[in-house]
Coordinates of C-alpha atoms and ligand atoms in Angstrom, one line a residue:
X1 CA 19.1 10.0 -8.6
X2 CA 16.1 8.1 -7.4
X3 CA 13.6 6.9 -10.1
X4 CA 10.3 5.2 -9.2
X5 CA 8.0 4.2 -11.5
X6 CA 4.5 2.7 -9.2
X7 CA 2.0 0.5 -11.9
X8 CA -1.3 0.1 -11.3
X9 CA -3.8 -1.7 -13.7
X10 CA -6.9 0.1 -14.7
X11 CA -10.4 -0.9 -12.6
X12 CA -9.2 -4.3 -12.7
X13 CA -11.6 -6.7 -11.2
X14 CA -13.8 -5.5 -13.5
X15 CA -11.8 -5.2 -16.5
X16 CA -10.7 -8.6 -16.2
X17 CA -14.9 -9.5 -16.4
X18 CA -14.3 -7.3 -19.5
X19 CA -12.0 -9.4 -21.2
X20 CA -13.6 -12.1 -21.8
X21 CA -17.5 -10.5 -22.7
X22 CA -16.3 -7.5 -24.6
X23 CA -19.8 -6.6 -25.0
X24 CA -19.6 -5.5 -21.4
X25 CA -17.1 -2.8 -22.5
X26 CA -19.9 -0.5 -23.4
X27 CA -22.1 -1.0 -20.7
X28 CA -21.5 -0.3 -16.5
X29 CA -20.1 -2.7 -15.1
X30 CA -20.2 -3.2 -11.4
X31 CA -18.2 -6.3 -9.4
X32 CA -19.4 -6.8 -5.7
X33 CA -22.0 -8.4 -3.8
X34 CA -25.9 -9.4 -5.4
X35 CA -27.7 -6.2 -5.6
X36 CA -30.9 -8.0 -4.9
X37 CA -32.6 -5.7 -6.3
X38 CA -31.4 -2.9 -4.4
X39 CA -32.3 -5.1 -0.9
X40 CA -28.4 -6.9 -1.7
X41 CA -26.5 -6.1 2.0
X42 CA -22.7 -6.6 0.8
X43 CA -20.3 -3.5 -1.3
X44 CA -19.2 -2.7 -4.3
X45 CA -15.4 -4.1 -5.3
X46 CA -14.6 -2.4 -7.6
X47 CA -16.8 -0.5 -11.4
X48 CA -15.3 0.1 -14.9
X49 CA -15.0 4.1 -15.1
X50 CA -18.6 3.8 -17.6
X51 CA -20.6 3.1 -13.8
X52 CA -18.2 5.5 -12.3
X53 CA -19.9 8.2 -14.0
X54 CA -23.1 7.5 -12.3
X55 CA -21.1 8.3 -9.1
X56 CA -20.9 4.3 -8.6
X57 CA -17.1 3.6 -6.2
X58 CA -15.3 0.7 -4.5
X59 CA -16.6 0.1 -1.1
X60 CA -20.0 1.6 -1.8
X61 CA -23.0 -0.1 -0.3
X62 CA -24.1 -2.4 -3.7
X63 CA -27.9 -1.0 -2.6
X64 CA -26.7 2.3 -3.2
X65 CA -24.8 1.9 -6.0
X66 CA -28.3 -0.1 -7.5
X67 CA -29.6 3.0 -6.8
X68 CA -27.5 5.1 -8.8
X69 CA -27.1 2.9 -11.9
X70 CA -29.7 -0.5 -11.6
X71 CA -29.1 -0.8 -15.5
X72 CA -25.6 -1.8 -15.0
X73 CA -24.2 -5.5 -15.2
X74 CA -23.6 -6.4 -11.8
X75 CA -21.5 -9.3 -11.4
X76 CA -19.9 -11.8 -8.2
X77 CA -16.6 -11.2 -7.5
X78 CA -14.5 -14.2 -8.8
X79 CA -11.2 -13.9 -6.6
X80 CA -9.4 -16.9 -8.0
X81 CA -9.3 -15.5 -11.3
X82 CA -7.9 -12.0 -10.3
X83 CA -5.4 -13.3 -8.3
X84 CA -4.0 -15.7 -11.0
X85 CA -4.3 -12.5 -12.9
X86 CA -1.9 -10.6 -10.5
X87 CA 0.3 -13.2 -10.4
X88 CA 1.2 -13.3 -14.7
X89 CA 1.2 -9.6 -13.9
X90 CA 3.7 -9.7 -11.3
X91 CA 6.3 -11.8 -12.6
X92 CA 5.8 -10.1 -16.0
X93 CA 7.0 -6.8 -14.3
X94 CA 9.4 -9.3 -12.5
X95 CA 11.4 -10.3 -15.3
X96 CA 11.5 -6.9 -16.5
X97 CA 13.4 -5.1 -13.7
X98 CA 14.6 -8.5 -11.3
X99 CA 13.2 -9.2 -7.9
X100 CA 15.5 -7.0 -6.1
X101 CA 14.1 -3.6 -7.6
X102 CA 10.6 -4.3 -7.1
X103 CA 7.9 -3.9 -4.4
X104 CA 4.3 -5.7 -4.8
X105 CA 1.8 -3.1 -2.7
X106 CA -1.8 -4.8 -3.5
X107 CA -3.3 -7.3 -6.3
X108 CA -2.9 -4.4 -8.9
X109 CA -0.2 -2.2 -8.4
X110 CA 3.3 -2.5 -7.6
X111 CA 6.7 -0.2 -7.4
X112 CA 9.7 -0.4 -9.6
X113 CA 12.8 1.4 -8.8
X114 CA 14.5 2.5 -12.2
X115 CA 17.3 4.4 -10.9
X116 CA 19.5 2.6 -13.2
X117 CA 17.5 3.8 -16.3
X118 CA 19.5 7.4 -15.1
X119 CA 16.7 9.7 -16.8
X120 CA 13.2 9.9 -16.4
X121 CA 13.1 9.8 -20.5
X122 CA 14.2 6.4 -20.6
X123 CA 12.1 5.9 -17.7
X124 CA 8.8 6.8 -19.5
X125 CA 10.2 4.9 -22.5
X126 CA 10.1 2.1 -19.9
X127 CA 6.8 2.4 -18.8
X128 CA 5.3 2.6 -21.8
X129 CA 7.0 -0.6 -23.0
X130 CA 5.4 -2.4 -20.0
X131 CA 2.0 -0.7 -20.6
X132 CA 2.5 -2.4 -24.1
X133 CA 4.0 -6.1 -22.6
X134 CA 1.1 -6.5 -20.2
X135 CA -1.5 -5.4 -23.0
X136 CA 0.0 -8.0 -24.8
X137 CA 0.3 -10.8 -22.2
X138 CA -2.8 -10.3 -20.9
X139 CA -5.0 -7.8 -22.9
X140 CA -5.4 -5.7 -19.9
X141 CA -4.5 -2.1 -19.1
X142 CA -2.4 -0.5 -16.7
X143 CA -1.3 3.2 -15.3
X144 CA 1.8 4.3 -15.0
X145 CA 3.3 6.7 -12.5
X146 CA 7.1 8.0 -12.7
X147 CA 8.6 10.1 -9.7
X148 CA 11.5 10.9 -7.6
X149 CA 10.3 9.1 -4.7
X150 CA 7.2 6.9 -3.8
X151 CA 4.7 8.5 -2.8
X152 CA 4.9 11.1 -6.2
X153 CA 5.2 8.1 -8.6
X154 CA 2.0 7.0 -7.1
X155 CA -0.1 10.1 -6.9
X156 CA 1.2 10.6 -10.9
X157 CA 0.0 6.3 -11.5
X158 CA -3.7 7.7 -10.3
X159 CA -3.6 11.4 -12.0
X160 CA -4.6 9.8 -15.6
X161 CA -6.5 7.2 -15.3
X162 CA -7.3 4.8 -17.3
X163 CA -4.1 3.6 -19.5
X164 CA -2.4 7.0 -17.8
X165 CA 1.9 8.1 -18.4
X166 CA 3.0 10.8 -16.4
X167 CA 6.3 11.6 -15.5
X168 CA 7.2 14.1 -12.2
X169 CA 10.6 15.3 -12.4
X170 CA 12.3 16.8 -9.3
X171 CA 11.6 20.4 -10.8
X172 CA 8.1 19.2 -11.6
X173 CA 7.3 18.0 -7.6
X174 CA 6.3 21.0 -5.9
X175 CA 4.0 22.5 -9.1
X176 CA 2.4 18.9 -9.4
X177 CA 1.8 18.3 -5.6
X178 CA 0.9 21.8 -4.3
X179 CA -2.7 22.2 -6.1
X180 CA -4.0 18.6 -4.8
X181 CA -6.5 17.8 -2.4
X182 CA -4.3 17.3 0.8
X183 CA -5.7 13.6 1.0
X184 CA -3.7 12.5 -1.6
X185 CA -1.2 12.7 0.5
X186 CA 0.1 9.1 1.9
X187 CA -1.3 8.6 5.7
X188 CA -4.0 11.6 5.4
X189 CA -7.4 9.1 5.8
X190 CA -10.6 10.9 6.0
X191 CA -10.3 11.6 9.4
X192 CA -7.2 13.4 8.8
X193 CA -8.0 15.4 5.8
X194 CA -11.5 16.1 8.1
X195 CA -8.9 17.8 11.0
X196 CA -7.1 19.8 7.8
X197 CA -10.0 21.1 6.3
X198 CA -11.5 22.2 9.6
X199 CA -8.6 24.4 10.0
X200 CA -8.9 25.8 6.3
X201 CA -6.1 23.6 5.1
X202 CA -7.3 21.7 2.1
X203 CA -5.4 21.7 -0.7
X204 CA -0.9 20.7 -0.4
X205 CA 0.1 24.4 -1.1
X206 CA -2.5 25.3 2.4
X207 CA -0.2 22.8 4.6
X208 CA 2.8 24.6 3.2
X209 CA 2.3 27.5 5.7
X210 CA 2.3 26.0 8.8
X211 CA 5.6 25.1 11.0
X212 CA 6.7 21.2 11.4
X213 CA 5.6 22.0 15.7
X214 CA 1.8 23.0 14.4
X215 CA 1.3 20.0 12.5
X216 CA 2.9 17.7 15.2
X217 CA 0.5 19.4 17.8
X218 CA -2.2 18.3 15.5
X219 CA -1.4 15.1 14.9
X220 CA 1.7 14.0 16.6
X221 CA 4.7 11.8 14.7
X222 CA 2.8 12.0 11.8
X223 CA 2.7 15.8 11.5
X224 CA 6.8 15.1 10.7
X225 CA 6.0 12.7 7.8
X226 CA 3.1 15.4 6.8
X227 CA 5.6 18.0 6.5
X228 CA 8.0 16.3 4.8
X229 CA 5.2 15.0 1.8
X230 CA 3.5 18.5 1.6
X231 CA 7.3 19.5 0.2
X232 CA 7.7 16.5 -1.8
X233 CA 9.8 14.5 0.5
X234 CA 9.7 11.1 1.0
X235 CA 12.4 8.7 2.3
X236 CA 11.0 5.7 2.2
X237 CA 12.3 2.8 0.1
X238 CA 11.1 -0.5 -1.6
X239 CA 10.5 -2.9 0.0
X240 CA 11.9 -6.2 -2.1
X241 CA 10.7 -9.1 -1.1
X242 CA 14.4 -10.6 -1.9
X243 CA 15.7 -8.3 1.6
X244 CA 18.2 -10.3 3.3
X245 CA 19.0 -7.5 6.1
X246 CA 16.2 -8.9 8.2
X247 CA 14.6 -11.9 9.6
X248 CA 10.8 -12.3 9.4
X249 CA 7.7 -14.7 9.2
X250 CA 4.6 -14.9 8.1
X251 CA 1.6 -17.0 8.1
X252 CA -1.6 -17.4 6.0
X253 CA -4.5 -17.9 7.5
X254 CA -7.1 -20.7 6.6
X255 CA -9.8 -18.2 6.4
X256 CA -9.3 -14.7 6.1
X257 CA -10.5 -13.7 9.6
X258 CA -11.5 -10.6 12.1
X259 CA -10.7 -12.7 14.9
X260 CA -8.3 -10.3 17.2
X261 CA -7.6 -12.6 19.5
X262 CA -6.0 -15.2 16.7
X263 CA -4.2 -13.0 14.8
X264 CA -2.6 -11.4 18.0
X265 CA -1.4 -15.1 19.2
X266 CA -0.3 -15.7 15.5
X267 CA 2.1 -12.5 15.4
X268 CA 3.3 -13.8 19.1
X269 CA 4.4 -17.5 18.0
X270 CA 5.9 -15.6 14.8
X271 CA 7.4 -13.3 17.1
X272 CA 9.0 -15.6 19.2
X273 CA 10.5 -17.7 16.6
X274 CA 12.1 -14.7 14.6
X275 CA 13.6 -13.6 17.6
X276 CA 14.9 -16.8 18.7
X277 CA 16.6 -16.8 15.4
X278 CA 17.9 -13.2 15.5
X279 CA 19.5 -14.4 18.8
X280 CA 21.2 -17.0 17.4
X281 CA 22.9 -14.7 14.7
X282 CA 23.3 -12.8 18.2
X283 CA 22.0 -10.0 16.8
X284 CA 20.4 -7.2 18.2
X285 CA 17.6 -5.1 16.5
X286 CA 16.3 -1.8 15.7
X287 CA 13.0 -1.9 13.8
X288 CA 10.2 -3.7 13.9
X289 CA 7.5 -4.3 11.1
X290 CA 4.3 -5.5 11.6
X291 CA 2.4 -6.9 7.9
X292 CA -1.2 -7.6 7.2
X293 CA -2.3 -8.7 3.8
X294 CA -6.3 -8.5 3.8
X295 CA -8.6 -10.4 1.4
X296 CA -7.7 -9.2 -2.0
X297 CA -4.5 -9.0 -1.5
X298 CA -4.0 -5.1 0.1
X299 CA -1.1 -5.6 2.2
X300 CA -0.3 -2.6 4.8
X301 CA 3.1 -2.6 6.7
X302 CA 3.4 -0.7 9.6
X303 CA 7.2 0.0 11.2
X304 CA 9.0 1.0 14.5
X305 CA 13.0 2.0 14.7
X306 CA 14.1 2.6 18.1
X307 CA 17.0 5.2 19.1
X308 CA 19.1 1.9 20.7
X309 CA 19.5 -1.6 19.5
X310 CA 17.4 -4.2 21.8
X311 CA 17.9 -8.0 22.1
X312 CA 14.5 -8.3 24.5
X313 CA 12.1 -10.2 23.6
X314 CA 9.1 -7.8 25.7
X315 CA 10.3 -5.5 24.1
X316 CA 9.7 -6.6 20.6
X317 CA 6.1 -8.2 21.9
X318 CA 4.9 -5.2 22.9
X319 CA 5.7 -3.4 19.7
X320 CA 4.2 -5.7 17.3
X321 CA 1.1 -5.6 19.7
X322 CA 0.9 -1.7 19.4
X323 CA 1.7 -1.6 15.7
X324 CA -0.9 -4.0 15.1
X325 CA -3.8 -2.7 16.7
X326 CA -4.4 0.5 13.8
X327 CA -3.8 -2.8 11.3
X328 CA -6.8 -3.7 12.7
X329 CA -9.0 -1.1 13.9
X330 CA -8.7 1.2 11.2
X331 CA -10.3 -1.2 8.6
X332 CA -13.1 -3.7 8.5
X333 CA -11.0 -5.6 5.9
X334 CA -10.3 -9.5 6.9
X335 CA -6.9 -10.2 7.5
X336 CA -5.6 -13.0 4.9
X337 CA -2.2 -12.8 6.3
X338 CA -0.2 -11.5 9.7
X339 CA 3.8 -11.2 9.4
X340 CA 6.7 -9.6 11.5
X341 CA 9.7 -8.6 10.7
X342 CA 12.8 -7.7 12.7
X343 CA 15.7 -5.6 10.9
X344 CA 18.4 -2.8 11.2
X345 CA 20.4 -5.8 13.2
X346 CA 23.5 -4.8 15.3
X347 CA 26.1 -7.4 16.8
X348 CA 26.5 -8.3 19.9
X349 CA 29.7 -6.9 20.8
X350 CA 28.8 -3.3 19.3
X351 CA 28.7 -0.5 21.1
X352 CA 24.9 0.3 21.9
X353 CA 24.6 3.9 20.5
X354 CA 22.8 5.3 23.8
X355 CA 20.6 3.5 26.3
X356 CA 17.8 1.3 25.7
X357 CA 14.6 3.5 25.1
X358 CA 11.2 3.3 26.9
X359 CA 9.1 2.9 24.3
X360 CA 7.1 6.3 24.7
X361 CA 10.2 7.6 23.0
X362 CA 9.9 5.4 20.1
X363 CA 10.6 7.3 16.7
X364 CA 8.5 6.2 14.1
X365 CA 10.1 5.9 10.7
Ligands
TTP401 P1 -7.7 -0.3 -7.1 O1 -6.5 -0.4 -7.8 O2 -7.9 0.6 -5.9 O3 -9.0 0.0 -8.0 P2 -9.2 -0.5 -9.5 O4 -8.0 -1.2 -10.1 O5 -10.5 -1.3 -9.6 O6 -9.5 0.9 -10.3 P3 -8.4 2.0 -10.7 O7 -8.5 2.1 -12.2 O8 -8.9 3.2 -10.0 O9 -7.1 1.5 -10.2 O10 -8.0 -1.8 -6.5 C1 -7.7 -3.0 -7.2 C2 -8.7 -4.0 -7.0 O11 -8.9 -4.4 -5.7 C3 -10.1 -3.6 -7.5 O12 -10.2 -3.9 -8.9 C4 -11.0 -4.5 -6.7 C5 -10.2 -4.6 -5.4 N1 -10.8 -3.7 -4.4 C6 -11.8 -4.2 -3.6 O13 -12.3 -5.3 -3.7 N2 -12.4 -3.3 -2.7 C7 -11.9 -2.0 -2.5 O14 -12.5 -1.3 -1.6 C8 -10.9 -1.6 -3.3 C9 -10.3 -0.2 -3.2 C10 -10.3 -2.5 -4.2
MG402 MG1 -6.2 -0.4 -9.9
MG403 MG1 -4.5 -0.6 -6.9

């Protein structure tokens, strides 16, 4: 039985300010750009949940959210600290369930499978204990979300926020899930939850009546993976960064950078080399990933399996090149870091399950 536990710590840029001027716990607090007076041009990073009361929220324009709360303390962001932060935070959680069981998904929040724990009692026993370690490592809280599967570990880490425990048994998925908004759902963006509520859909239990082919009409392979979540399903499994069934690169920039034309090159020379060594290993491959970790620290993967192994190299190209572009089109976010990865290898001399597949036929995972 599958147990995921996803961490996340509690407004954290901000709480880290915190820390050290505990005087600020009683005030807002707001971590972004200058507000200038309400002239500043840049956006809120993140608030302690005292400014999030006036309505304040990451990515807000800093002018607005002067408007709604001038009286708070309004403060640069310092990104050395916070990632120094995440770091201790990281290898705390670490050491506390081995490399091999654990997924790092931003500067704040990570996934820890717990399936050896065997019961979500011990699990929560678990996650309070770490609640407790990082408190006392770092004076700094966390949330904790504990599920059968990703994506309900993380919708419980957000449901009780700040220092939040909640546990979602299997019997406990469909009564926790169904009354939600249906963007809590992983993939449904504004624009998505826009197309839902258009229709009338807009809480889980709404998408519930509507067959797999409607929601494919609507939006295509990711009306499958929407029918699958609005039941609770979800297949997908942590990433460790200690996989050794795939071959991959990656490369930091020297600035983070919106510069398509570099980052597209970048995932091309990485391209090329992981392939020339997946050739060596004669290998042929499956799936394709695609990483980008923006400033911050956000990384977002995006994946393609297709129906029969492929050794070309055009091939591969052309996928990274398409699973790149809503990497970088659908955020304004600077990209820190560009990766590709090539797994679900077969050898040589296997017998290719069916022919190789144009790529409109591509299945996404
Ligand atoms: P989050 O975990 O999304 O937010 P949070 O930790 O501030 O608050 P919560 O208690 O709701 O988890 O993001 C982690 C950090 O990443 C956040 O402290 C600041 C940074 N960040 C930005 O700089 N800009 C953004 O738009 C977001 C969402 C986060
Ligand atoms: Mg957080
Ligand atoms: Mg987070």
């Amino acid at each position: 039985m599958p147990i995921i536990l996803h961490i996340d710590m509690d407004y954290f840029f901000a709480q880290i300010e915190e820390r050290k001027k505990p005087w600020l716990k009683t005030r807002p607090v707001i971590v972004g750009a200058h507000p200038k007076k309400g002239q500043g041009r840049g956006v809120v990073s993140t608030c302690n949940y005292l400014a999030r009361k006036f309505g304040v929220h990451s990515g807000m324009a800093i002018s607005e959210a002067y408007r709604l709360c001038s009286h708070a303390a309004f403060l640069p962001v310092r990104g050395k600290l916070y990632g120094t932060t995440s770091g201790k935070i990281m290898k705390l959680l670490c050491r506390n369930v081995g490399q091999g069981s654990m997924e790092q998904v931003s500067v704040d929040e990570a996934y820890l499978d717990v399936s050896w724990l065997e019961s979500f009692s011990a699990a929560k026993k678990f996650g309070l204990q770490l609640q407790q370690s990082i408190w006392k490592a770092e004076q700094l809280t966390a949330s904790v979300g504990i599920g059968p599967n990703k994506m309900i570990a993380k919708i419980a880490s957000g449901f009780k926020k700040p220092r939040g425990l909640t546990v979602i048994t299997p019997e406990q998925v469909n009564g926790f899930l169904q009354p939600m908004r249906v963007g809590v759902l992983p993939g449904v963006g504004e624009k998505a939850a826009l197309a839902l509520t258009d229709r009338g859909i807009n809480k889980v239990s709404d998408l519930l009546e509507y067959p797999e082919a409607n929601l494919v009409a609507w939006f295509g392979k990711f009306g499958h993976s929407l029918y699958q979540e609005a039941r609770g399903v979800d297949d997908r499994t942590i990433v460790t960064s200690s996989e050794v069934k795939s071959i991959g690169r990656q490369e930091t920039f020297a600035e983070d950078t919106r510069d398509k034309s570099l980052v597209t090159k970048t995932l091309i020379r990485l391209a090329r080399e992981v392939w020339e060594e997946m050739r060596e290993k004669k290998f042929r491959f499956r799936t394709v990933t695609v990483t980008c970790r923006y400033k911050y620290f956000e990384t977002l993967d995006r994946s393609k399996t297709i129906a029969s192994a492929s050794e070309q190299f055009v091939t591969f190209k052309s996928l990274v090149l398409q699973l790149f572009l809503p990497l970088f089109l659908d955020t304004k976010k600077p990209i820190r870091l560009a990766g590709v990865r090539l797994s679900k290898f077969q050898v040589e001399d296997e017998e290719p399950e069916q022919q190789e597949t144009p790529c409109e036929q591509l299945r996404l995972l």
